[in-house]
Short mmCIF file of C-alpha atoms in Angstrom, two decimals:
data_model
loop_
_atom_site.label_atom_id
_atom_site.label_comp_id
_atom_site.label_asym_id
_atom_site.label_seq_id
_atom_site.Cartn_x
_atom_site.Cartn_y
_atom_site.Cartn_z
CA UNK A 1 0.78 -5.37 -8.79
CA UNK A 2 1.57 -1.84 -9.31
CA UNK A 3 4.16 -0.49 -11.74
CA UNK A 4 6.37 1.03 -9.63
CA UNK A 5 7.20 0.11 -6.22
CA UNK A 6 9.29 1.62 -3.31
CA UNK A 7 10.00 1.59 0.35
CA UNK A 8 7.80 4.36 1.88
CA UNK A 9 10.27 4.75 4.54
CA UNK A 10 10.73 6.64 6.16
CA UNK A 11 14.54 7.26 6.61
CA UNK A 12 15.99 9.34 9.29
CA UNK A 13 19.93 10.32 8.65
CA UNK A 14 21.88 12.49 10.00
CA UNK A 15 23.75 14.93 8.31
CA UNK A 16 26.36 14.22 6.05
CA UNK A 17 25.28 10.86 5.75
CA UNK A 18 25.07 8.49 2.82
CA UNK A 19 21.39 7.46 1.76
CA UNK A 20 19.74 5.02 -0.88
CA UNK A 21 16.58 4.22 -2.28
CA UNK A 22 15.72 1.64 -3.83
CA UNK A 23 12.63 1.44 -6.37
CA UNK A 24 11.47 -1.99 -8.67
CA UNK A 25 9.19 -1.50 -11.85
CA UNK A 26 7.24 -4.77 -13.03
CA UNK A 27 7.00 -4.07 -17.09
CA UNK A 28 10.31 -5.03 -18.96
CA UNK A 29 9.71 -3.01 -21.63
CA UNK A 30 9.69 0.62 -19.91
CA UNK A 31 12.92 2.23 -21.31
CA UNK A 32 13.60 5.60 -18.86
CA UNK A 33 13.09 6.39 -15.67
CA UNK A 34 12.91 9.76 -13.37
CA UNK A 35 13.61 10.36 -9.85
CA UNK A 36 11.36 13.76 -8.33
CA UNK A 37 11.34 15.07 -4.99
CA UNK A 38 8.93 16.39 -3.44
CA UNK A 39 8.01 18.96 -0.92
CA UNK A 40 5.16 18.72 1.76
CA UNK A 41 1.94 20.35 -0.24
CA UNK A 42 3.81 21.08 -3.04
CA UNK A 43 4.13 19.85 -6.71
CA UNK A 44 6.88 17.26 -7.59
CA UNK A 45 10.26 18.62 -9.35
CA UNK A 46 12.26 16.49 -11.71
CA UNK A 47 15.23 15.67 -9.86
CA UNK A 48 16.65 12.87 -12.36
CA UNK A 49 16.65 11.15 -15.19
CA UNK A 50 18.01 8.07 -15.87
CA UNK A 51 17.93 6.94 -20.15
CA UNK A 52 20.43 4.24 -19.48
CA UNK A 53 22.40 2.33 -16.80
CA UNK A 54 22.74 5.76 -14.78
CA UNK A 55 23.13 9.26 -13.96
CA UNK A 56 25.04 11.19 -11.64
CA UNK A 57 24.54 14.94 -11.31
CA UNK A 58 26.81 16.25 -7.93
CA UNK A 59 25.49 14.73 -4.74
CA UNK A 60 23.11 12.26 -6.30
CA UNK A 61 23.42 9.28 -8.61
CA UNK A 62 20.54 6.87 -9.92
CA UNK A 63 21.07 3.61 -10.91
CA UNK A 64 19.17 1.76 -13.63
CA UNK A 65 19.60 -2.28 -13.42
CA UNK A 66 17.37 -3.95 -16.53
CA UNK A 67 17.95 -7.22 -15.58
CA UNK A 68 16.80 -7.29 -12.17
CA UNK A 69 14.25 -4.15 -12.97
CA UNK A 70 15.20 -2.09 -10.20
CA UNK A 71 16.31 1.64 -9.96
CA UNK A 72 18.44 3.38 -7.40
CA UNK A 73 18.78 6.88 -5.83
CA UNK A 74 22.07 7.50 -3.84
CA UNK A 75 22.29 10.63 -2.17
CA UNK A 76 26.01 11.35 -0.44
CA UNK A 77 26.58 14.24 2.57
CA UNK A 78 23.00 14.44 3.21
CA UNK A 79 21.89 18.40 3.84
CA UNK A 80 18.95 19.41 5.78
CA UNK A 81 17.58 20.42 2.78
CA UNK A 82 17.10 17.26 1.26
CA UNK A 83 14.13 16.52 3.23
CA UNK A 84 11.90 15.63 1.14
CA UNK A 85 9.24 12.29 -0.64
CA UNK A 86 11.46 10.94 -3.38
CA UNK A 87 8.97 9.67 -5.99
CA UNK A 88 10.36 6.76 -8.19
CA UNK A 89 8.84 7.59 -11.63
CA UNK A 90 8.44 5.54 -15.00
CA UNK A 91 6.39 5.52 -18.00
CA UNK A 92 2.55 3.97 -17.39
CA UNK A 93 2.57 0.72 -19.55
CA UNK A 94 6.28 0.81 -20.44
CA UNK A 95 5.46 2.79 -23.19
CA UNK A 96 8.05 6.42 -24.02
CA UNK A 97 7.09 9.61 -24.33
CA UNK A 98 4.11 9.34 -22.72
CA UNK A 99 2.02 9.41 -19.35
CA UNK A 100 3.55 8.29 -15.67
CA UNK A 101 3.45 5.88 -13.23
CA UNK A 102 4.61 7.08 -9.88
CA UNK A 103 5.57 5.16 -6.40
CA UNK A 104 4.36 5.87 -3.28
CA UNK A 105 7.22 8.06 -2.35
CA UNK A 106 9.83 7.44 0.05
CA UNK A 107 9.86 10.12 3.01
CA UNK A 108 13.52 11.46 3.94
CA UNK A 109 14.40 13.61 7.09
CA UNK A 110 17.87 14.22 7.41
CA UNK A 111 18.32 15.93 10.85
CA UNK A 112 21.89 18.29 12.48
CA UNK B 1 7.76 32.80 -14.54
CA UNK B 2 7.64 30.58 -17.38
CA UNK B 3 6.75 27.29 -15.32
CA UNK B 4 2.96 25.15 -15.87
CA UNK B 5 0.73 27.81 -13.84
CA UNK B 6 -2.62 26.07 -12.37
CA UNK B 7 -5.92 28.69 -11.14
CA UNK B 8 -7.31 28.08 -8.43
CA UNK B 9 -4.16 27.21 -5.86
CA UNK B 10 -7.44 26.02 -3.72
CA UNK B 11 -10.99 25.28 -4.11
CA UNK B 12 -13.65 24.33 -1.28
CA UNK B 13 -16.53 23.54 -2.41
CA UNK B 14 -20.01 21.66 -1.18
CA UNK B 15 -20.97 18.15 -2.71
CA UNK B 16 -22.81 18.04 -6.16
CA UNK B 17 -21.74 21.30 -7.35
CA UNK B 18 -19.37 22.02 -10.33
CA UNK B 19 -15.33 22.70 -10.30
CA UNK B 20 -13.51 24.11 -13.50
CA UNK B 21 -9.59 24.06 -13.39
CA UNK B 22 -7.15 25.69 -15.28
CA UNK B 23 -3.73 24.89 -16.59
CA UNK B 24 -1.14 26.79 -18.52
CA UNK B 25 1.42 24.70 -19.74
CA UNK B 26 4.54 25.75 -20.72
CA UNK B 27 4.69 27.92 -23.68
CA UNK B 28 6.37 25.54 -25.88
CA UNK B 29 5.48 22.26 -24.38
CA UNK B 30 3.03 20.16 -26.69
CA UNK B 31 2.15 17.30 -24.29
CA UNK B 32 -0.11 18.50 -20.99
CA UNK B 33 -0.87 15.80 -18.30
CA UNK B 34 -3.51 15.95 -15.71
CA UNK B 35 -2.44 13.72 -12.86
CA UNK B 36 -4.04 13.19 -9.06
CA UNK B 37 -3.01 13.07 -5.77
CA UNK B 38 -4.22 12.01 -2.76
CA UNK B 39 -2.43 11.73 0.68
CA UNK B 40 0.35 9.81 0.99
CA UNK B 41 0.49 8.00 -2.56
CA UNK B 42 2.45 9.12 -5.77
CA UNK B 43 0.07 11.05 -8.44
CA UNK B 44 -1.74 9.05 -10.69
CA UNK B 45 -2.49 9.31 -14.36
CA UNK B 46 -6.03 11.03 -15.52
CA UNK B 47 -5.72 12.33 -19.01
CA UNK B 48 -3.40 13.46 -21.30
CA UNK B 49 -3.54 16.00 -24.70
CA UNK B 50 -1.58 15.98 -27.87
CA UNK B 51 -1.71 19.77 -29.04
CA UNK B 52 -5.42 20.29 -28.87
CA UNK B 53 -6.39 16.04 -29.02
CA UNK B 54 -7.21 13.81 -26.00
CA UNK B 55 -5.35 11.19 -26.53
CA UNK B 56 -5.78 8.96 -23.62
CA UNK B 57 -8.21 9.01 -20.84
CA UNK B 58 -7.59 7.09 -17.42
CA UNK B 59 -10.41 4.72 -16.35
CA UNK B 60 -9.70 6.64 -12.83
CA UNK B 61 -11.62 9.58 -14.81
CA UNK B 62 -15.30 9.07 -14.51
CA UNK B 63 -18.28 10.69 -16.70
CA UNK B 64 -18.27 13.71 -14.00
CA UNK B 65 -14.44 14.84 -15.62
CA UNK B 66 -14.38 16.26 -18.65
CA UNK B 67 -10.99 17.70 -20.06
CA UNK B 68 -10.31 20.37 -22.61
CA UNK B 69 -7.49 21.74 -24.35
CA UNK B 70 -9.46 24.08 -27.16
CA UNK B 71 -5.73 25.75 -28.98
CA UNK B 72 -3.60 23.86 -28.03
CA UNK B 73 -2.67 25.59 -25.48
CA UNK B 74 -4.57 26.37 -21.54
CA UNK B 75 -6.43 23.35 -20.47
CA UNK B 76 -9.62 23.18 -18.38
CA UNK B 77 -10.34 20.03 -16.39
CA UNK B 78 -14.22 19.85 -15.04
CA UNK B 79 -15.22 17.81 -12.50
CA UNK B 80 -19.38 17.73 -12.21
CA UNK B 81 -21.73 16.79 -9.13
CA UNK B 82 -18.37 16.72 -7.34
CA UNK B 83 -17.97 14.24 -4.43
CA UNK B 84 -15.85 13.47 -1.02
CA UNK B 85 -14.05 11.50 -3.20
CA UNK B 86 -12.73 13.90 -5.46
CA UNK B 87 -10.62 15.71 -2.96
CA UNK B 88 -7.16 15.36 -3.60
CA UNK B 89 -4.73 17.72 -5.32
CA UNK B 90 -5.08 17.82 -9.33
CA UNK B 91 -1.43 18.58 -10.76
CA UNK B 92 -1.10 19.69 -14.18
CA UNK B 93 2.30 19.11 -16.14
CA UNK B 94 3.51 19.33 -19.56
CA UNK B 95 6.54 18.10 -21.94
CA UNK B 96 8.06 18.81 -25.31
CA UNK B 97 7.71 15.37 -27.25
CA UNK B 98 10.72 15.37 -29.72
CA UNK B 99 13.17 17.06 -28.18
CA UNK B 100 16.25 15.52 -26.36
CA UNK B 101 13.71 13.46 -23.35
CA UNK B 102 10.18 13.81 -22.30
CA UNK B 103 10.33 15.34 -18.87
CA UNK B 104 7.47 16.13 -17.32
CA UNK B 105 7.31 20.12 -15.01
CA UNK B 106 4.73 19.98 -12.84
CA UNK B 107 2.29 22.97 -12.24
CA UNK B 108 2.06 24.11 -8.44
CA UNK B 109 -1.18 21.96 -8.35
CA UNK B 110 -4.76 22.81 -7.35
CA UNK B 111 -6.05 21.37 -3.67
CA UNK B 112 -9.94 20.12 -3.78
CA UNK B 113 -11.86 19.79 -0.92
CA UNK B 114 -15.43 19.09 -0.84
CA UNK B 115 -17.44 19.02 1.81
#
């Protein structure tokens, strides 16, 4: 079973729409989570992290749920610019400070 | 620009010869991750350095990679006799460990194809 899992998608919205992701991890004992998005041949970019239950930072909140291992990504009024592969990120082995485990990315195309 | 830098952007080369890679993490980052992607999946984990010590290689990393980080600094990644297999993109990232979180900043990548 991998790590991390998510919903490849992918998710067509319209603008202005209201989108989430959802992502489950399989060890317990990983502690923090990121969310990075990622452009067609290029790198990933940390969009979030989430240390505890959550984070909000303007249009987007994550969601961290322990108990039922599963993290969110909400993203409200959708912009054509936030098409993108959302990678669901923890740490490889549940261990901190160290190396990552990524999902397979969840495509988005939000179109006028 | 003050972001990981990776040299080549691209590399095409012919099966069995040798590849050398290049990172520069950022300045003040300890931690430097070499990850790999392939199409369609999330990177996955190959090696990571301490300062100048390996601390952990991936099983994905056969005897062909080799990884260096001399200073503490740059890092090289070598991949000998390459094969088909070893395209994929190699990213490069790096962290501070000890300050407020552990993020890892990805480089811009370098894109292997072998032929």
């Amino acid at each position: 079973r991998k790590e991390v899992e998510q919903d490849p998608g992918p998710f067509n919205v319209p603008e202005g729409a209201t989108v989430a992701f959802n992502c489950t991890y399989s060890n317990s004992a990983s502690q923090s989570f990121f969310w990075y998005r990622q452009d067609c041949r290029k790198e990933p970019k940390l969009l979030m992290s989430v240390y505890s239950s959550g984070n909000e930072d303007g249009r987007f909140t994550a969601q961290l749920n322990r108990a039922s291992q599963y993290i969110s990504l909400l993203i409200r009024d959708s912009k054509l610019s936030d098409s993108a592969t959302y990678l669901c990120v923890g740490p490889k082995g549940g261990t901190s400070y160290g190396k990552l485990t990524f999902g397979q990315g969840t495509i988005l195309t939000v179109h006028p | 620009d003050t972001g990981v830098s990776q040299d080549p952007r691209h590399k095409i080369t012919k099966r069995g010869q040798n590849v050398t890679f290049r990172c520069d993490p950022i300045s003040e980052h300890n931690r430097l991750y070499w990850y790999r992607q392939t199409l369609g999946q999330g990177p996955e984990f190959l090696t990571y350095f301490q300062n100048e010590a390996q601390l952990e290689k991936s099983r994905l990393l056969s005897d062909r990679f080799s990884a260096e980080r001399p200073k503490g600094s740059f890092s090289t990644l070598e991949i000998q006799r390459t094969e088909q297999g070893d395209s994929a993109m190699y990213l490069c990232a790096s962290s501070l460990v000890g300050g407020e979180g552990y993020e890892q900043y990805f480089g811009p990548g370098t894109r292997l194809t072998v032929t």
